[in-house]
CSV table of C-alpha atoms and ligand atoms in Angstrom, one decimal:
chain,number,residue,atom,x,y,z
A,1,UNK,CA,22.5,66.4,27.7
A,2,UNK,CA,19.6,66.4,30.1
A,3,UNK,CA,18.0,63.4,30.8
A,4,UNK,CA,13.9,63.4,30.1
A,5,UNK,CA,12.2,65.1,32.8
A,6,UNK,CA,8.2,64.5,33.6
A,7,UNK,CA,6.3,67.1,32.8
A,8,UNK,CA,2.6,67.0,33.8
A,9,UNK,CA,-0.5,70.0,34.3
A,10,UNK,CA,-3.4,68.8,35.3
A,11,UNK,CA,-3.6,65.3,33.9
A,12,UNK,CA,-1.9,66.2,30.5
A,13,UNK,CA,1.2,65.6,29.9
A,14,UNK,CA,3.8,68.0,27.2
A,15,UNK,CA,6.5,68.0,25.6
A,16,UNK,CA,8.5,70.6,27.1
A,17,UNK,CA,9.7,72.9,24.3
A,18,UNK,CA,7.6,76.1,24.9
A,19,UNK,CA,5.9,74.9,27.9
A,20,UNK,CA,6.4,77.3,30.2
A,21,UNK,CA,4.7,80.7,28.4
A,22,UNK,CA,1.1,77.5,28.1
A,23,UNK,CA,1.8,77.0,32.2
A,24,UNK,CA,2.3,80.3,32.9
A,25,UNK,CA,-0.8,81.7,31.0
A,26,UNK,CA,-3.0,78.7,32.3
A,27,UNK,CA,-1.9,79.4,35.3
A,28,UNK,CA,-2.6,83.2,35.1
A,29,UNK,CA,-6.5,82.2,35.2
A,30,UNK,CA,-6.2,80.2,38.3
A,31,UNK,CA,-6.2,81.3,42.0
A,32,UNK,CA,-3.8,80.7,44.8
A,33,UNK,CA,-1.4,82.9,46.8
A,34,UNK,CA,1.6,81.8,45.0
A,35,UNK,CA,0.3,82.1,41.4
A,36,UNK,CA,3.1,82.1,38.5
A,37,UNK,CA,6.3,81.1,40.8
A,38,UNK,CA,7.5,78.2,40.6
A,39,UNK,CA,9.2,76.0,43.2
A,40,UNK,CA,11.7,73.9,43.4
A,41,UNK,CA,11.6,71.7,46.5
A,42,UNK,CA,14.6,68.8,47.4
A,43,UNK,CA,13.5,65.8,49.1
A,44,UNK,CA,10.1,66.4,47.7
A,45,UNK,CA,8.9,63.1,46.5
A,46,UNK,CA,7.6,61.6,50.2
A,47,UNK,CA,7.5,62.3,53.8
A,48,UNK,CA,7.8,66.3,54.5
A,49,UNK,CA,9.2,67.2,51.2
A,50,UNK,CA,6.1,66.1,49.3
A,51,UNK,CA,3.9,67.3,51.7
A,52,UNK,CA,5.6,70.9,51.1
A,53,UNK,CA,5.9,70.1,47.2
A,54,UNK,CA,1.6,69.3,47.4
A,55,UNK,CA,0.8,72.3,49.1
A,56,UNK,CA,2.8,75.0,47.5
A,57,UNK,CA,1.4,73.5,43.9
A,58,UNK,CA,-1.9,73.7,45.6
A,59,UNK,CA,-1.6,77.6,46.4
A,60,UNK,CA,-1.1,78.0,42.5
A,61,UNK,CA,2.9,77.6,42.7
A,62,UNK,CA,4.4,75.2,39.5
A,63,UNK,CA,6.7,72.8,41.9
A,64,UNK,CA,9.6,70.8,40.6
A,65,UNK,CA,10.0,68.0,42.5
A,66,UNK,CA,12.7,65.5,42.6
A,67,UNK,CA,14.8,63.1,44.4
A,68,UNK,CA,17.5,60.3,44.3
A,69,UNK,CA,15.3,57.9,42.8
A,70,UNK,CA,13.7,57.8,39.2
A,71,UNK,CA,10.6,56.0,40.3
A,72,UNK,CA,9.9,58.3,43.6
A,73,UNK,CA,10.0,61.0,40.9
A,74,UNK,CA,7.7,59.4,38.5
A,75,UNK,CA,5.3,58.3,41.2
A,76,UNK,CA,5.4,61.4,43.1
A,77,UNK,CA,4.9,63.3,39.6
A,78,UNK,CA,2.1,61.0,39.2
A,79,UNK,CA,0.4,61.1,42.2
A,80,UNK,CA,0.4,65.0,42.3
A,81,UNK,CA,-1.0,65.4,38.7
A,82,UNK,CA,-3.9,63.2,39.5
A,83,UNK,CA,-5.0,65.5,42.1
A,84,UNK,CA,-4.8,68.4,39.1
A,85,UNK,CA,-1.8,70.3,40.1
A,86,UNK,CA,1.4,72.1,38.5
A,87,UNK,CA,4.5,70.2,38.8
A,88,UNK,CA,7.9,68.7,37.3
A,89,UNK,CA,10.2,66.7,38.1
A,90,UNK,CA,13.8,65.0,37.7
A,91,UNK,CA,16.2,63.5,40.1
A,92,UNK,CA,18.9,65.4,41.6
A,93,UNK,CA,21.0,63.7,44.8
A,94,UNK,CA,21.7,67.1,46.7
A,95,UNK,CA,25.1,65.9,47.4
A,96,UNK,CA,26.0,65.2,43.6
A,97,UNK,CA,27.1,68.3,42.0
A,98,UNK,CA,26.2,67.0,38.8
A,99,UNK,CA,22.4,66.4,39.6
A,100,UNK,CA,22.5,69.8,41.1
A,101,UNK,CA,23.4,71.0,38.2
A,102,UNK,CA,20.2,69.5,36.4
A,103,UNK,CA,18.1,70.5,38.9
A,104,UNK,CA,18.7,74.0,38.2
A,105,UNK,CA,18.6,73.1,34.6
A,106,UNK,CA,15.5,71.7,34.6
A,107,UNK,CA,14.0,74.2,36.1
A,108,UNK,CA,15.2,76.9,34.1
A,109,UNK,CA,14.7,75.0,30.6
A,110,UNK,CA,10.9,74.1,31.9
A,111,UNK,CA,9.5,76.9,33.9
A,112,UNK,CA,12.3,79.8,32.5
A,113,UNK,CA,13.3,80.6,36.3
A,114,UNK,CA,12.4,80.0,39.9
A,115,UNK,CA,11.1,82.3,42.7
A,116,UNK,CA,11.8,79.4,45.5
A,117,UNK,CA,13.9,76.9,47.0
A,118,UNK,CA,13.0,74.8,49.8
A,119,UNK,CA,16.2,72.5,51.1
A,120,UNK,CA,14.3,69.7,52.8
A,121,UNK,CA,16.5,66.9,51.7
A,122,UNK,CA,19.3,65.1,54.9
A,123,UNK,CA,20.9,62.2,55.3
A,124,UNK,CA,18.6,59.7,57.8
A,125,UNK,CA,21.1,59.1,60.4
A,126,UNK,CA,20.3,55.9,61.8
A,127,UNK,CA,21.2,54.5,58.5
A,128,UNK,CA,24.3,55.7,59.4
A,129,UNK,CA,24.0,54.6,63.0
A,130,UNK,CA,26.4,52.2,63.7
A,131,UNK,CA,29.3,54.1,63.1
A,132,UNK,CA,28.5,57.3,63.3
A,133,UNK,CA,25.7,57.4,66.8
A,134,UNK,CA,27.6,59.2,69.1
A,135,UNK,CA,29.5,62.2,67.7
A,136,UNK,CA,33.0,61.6,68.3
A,137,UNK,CA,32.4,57.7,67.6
A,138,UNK,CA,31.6,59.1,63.9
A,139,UNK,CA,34.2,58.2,61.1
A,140,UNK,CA,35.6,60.8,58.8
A,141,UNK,CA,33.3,59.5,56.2
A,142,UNK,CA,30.2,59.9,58.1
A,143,UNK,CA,30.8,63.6,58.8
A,144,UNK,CA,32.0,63.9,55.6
A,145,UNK,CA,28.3,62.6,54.0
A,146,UNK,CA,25.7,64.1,57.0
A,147,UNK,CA,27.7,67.6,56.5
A,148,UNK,CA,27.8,67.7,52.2
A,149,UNK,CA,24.3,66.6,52.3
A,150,UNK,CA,22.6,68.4,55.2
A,151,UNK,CA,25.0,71.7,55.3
A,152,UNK,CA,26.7,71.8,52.3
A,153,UNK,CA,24.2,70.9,49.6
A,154,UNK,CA,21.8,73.5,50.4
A,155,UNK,CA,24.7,76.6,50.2
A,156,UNK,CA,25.5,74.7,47.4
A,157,UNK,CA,22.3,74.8,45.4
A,158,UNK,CA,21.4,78.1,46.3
A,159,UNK,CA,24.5,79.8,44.9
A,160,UNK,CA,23.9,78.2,41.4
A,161,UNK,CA,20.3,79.2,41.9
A,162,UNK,CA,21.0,82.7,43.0
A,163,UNK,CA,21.1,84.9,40.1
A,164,UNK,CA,17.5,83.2,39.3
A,165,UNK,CA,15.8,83.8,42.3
A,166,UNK,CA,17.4,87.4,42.8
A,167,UNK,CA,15.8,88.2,39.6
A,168,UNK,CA,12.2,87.4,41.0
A,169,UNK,CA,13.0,88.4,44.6
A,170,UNK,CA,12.2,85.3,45.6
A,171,UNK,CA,12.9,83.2,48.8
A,172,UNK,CA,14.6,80.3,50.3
A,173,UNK,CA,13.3,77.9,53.3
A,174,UNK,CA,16.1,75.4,55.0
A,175,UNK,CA,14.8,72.3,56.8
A,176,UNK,CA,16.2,71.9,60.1
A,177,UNK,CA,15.1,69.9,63.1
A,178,UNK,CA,14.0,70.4,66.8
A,179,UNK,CA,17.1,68.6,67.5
A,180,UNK,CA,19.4,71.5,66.3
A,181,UNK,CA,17.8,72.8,70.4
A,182,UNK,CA,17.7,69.5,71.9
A,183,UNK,CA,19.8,66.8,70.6
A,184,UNK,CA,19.2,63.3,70.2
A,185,UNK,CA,21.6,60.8,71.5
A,186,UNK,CA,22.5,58.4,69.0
A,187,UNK,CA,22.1,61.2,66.6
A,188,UNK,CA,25.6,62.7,67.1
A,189,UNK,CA,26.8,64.7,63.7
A,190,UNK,CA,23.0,64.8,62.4
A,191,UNK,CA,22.5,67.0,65.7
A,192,UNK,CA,25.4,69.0,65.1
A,193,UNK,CA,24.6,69.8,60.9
A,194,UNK,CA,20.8,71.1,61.9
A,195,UNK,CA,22.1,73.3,64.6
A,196,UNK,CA,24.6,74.9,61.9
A,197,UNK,CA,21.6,75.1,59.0
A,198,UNK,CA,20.2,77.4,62.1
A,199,UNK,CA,23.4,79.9,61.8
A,200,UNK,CA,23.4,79.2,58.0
A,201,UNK,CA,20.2,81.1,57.7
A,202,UNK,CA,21.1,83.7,59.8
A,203,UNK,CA,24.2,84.3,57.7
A,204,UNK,CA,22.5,83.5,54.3
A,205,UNK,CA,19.4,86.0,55.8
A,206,UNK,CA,22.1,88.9,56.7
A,207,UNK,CA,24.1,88.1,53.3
A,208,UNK,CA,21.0,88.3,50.7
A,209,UNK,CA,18.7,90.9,52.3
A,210,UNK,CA,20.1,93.3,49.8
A,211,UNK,CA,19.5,91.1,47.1
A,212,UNK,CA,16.0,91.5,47.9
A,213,UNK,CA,15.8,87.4,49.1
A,214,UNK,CA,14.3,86.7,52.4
A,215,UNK,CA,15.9,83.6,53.7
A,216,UNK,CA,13.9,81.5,56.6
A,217,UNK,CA,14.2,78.0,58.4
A,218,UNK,CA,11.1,75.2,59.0
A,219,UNK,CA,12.2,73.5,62.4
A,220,UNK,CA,10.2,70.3,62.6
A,221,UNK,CA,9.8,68.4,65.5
A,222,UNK,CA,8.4,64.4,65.7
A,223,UNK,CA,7.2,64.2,62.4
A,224,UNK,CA,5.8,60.6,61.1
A,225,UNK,CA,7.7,59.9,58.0
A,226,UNK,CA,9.7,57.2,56.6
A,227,UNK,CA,12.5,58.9,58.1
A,228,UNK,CA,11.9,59.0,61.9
A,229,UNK,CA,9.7,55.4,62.0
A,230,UNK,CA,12.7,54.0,64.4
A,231,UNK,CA,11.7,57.1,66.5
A,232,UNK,CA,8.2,57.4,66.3
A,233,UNK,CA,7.6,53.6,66.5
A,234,UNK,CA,9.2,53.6,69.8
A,235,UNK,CA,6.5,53.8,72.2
A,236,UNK,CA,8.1,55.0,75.1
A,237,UNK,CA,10.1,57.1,73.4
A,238,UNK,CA,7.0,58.4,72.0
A,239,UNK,CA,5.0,58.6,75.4
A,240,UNK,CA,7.9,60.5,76.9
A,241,UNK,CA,7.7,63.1,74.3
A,242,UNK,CA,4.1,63.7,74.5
A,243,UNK,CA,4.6,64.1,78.6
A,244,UNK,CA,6.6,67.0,77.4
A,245,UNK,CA,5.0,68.8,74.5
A,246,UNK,CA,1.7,71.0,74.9
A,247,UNK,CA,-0.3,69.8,71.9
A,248,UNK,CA,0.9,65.8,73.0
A,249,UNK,CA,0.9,63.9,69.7
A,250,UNK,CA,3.5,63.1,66.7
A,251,UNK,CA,3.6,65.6,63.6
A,252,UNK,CA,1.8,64.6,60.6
A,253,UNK,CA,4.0,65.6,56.9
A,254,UNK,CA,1.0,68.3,56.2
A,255,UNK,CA,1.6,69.9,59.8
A,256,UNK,CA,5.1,71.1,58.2
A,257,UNK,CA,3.6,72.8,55.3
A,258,UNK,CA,1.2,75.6,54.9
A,259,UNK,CA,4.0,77.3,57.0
A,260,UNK,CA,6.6,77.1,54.4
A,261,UNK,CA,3.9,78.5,51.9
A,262,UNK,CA,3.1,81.1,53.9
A,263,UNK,CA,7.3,81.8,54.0
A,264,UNK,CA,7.2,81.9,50.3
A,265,UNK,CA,4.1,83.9,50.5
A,266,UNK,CA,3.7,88.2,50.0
A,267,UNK,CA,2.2,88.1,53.4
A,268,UNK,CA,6.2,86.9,54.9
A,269,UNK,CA,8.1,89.7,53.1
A,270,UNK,CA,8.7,91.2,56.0
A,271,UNK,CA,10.0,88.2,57.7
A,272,UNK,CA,13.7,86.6,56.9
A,273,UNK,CA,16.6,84.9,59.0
A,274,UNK,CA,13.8,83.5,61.2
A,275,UNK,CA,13.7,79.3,62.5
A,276,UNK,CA,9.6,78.3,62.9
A,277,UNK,CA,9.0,75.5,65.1
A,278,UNK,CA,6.6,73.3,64.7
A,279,UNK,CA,6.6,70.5,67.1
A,280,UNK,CA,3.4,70.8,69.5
A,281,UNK,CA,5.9,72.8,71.6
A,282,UNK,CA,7.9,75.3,70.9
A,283,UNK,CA,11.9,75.2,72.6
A,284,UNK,CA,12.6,78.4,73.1
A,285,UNK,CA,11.7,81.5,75.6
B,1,NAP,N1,10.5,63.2,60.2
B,1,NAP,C1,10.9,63.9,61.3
B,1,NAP,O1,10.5,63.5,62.4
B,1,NAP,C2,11.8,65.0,61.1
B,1,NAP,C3,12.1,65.8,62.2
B,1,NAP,C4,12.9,66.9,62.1
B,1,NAP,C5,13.4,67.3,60.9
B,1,NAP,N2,13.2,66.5,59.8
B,1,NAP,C6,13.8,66.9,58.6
B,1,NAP,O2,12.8,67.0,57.6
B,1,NAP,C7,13.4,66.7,56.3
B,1,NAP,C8,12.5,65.6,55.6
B,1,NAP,O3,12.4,64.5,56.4
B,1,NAP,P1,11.3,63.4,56.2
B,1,NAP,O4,11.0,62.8,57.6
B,1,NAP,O5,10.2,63.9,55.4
B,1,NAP,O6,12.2,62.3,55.4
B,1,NAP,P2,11.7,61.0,54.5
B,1,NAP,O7,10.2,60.7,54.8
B,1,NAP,O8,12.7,60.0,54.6
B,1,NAP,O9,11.7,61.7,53.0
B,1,NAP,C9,13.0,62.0,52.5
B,1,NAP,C10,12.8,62.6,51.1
B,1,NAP,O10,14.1,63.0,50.6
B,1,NAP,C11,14.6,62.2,49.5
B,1,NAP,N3,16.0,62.1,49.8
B,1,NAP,C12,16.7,61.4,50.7
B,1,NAP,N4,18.0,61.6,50.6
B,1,NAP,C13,18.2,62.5,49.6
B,1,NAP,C14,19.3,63.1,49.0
B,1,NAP,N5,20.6,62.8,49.4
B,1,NAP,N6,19.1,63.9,47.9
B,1,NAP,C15,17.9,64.2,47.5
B,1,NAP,N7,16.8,63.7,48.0
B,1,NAP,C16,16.9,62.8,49.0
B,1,NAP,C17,13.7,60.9,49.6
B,1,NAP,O11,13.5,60.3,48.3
B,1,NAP,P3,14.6,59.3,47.6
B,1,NAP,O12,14.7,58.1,48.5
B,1,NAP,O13,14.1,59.0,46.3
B,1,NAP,O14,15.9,60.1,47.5
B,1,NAP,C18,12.4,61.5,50.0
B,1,NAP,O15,11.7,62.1,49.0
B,1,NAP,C19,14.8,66.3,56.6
B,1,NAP,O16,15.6,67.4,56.4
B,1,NAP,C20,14.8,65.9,58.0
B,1,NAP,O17,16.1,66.1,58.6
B,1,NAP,C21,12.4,65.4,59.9
C-alpha cells in the first residue's frame, strides 16, 4: 500500500486516479524543452537537488521530488507549486530498498513512466566525521552507509527504473563532486565513493548505450548548500579556494542546474558517459 503522495499542477491540487492523461494534455499546450517527460530527481527537496528539481519543472518536465523527510517533501512540493510548476512528490531514503521501491511506484502510478533520473542524493560526511575523517580511520559501518547511499543507491534505483526509461529513451545524470579529482582531507570514504560514481557512469554509459539511454555525471565543486556550510563558512578555506579557481567565488544551487537540463535535453543526445564540472575551474587538461 502506498502511502499518499502530493500531487500538485499549478496551484491545484488532484486526486491522482487518472491524473496523468489531464497533466500530460495540459502540459501538451505548454512550452519548454523538456515537455511531457517527467523526472524523478533524489535529494530534490533543498540545496542542489531542488535547484535541479525547479529548473527541469521549469523547462516543461513534470518532476517528482522527494526525500527522507515528509515535511521537506511537502514544503518543497509547496514551494514549487506556488511558483506554477509540474511536480510530485513522496519520500524515498535512497538507501532503503523499500522507499525505492515507492519511488518508482509513485512515479509510475502518477505520471505512467519516467524519461529521467537524476541521483543527487549522498551521505554529508562531516556528519559522519568523527569516525570516519580520514579513510582508513573509517569504521566498517561508515563505509558501509557513504558506499549504499552514494554508490549503491543510484545502481540501485536505476535498475528498477530501467525497463521505464528504456521505453522512452530517456537519460540518467549521477551527482558527483570535484573531490572525486582532488580530495578533501577529512573527507576520507566520501572522496573515495564520488571518484567511483565517475567510473560508474562510464560503465553504466558503455552498458546502456544500446538501450538507447545516455548516461552522464554533474561534477559540482564549492557549492553553498546546507550540506557544505562547515566548508564554505570557513573563510580561509574559502579564500584559498578562490586563489585557485578562475571565476573566484562559491557555487550557488542554480549554477548546478540548467546543465543537467540540458543533459536531459534533445540537444545532449549525442553526449553520454561524460563528468561536467562546474566549479569556477575546471580540474582536468
Ligand atoms: N554542496 C556542495 O558543495 C557539493 C559539492 C560537490 C558535490 N555535492 C553533491 O551534490 C549533492 C547534493 O548536495 P547538496 O549540497 O545540495 O546537499 P543538501 O543541501 O544537504 O541537500 C541534500 C538533499 O538530499 C536529501 N537527502 C539527504 N540524504 C538523503 C538520503 N539518504 N536519501 C534521500 N534524500 C536525502 C535532503 O533532504 P532530507 O533531509 O529530507 O533527506 C536534501 O533534499 C550531493 O550528492 C553532494 O555530494 C555537493
Amino acid at each position: 500500500m502506498l502511502p499518499a503522495v502530493t500531487w500538485v499542477h499549478r496551484g491545484l491540487s488532484y486526486p491522482a486516479a487518472g491524473l496523468w492523461r489531464r497533466m500530460n494534455s495540459s502540459r501538451a499546450e505548454g512550452k519548454g524543452i523538456l515537455a511531457n517527460r517527467v523526472a524523478v530527481v533524489t535529494g530534490s527537496t533543498y540545496g542542489i537537488g531542488l535547484a535541479i528539481a525547479r529548473r527541469l519543472a521549469q523547462d516543461g518536465a513534470h518532476v517528482v521530488v522527494s526525500s527522507r523527510k515528509q515535511q521537506n517533501v511537502d514544503r518543497a512540493v509547496a514551494a514549487l507549486q506556488g511558483e506554477g510548476l509540474s511536480v510530485t512528490g513522496t519520500v524515498c531514503h535512497v538507501g532503503k530498498a523499500e522507499d525505492r521501491e515507492r519511488l518508482v511506484a509513485t512515479a509510475l502510478e502518477h505520471c505512467g513512466g519516467m524519461d529521467f533520473l537524476v541521483c543527487n542524493a549522498a551521505v554529508n560526511p562531516l556528519v559522519l566525521n568523527s569516525e570516519g575523517g580520514s579513510t582508513l580511520g573509517a569504521s566498517e559501518q561508515v563505509w558501509d552507509k557513504i558506499l549504499d547511499v552514494n554508490l549503491k543507491s543510484p545502481a540501485l534505483l536505476l535498475s528498477q527504473m530501467l525497463p521505464h526509461i528504456e521505453k522512452r529513451k530517456g537519460a540518467v545524470i549521477l551527482v558527483s563532486s570535484i573531490a572525486a579529482y582532488m580530495p578533501i582531507l577529512g573527507l576520507g570514504v566520501y572522496n573515495v565513493s564520488k571518484t567511483a560514481l565517475l567510473g560508474l557512469t562510464r560503465t553504466l554509459a558503455m552498458e546502456l548505450a544500446p538501450k538507447g539511454i545516455r548516461v552522464n555525471c554533474l561534477v559540482p565543486g564549492l557549492i553553498k548548500t546546507s550540506f557544505s556550510q562547515v566548508l564554505h563558512k570557513d573563510e580561509a578555506f574559502c579564500n584559498q579556494l578562490k586563489k585557485s579557481q578562475q571565476l573566484q567565488r562559491i557555487g550557488q544551487p542554480e549554477d548546478c542546474a540548467g546543465i543537467v537540463s540540458f543533459l536531459c535535453s534533445p540537444d545532449a543526445n549525442y553526449i553520454t558517459g561524460e563528468n561536467i564540472v562546474v566549479a569556477g575551474f575546471s580540474p582536468r587538461l
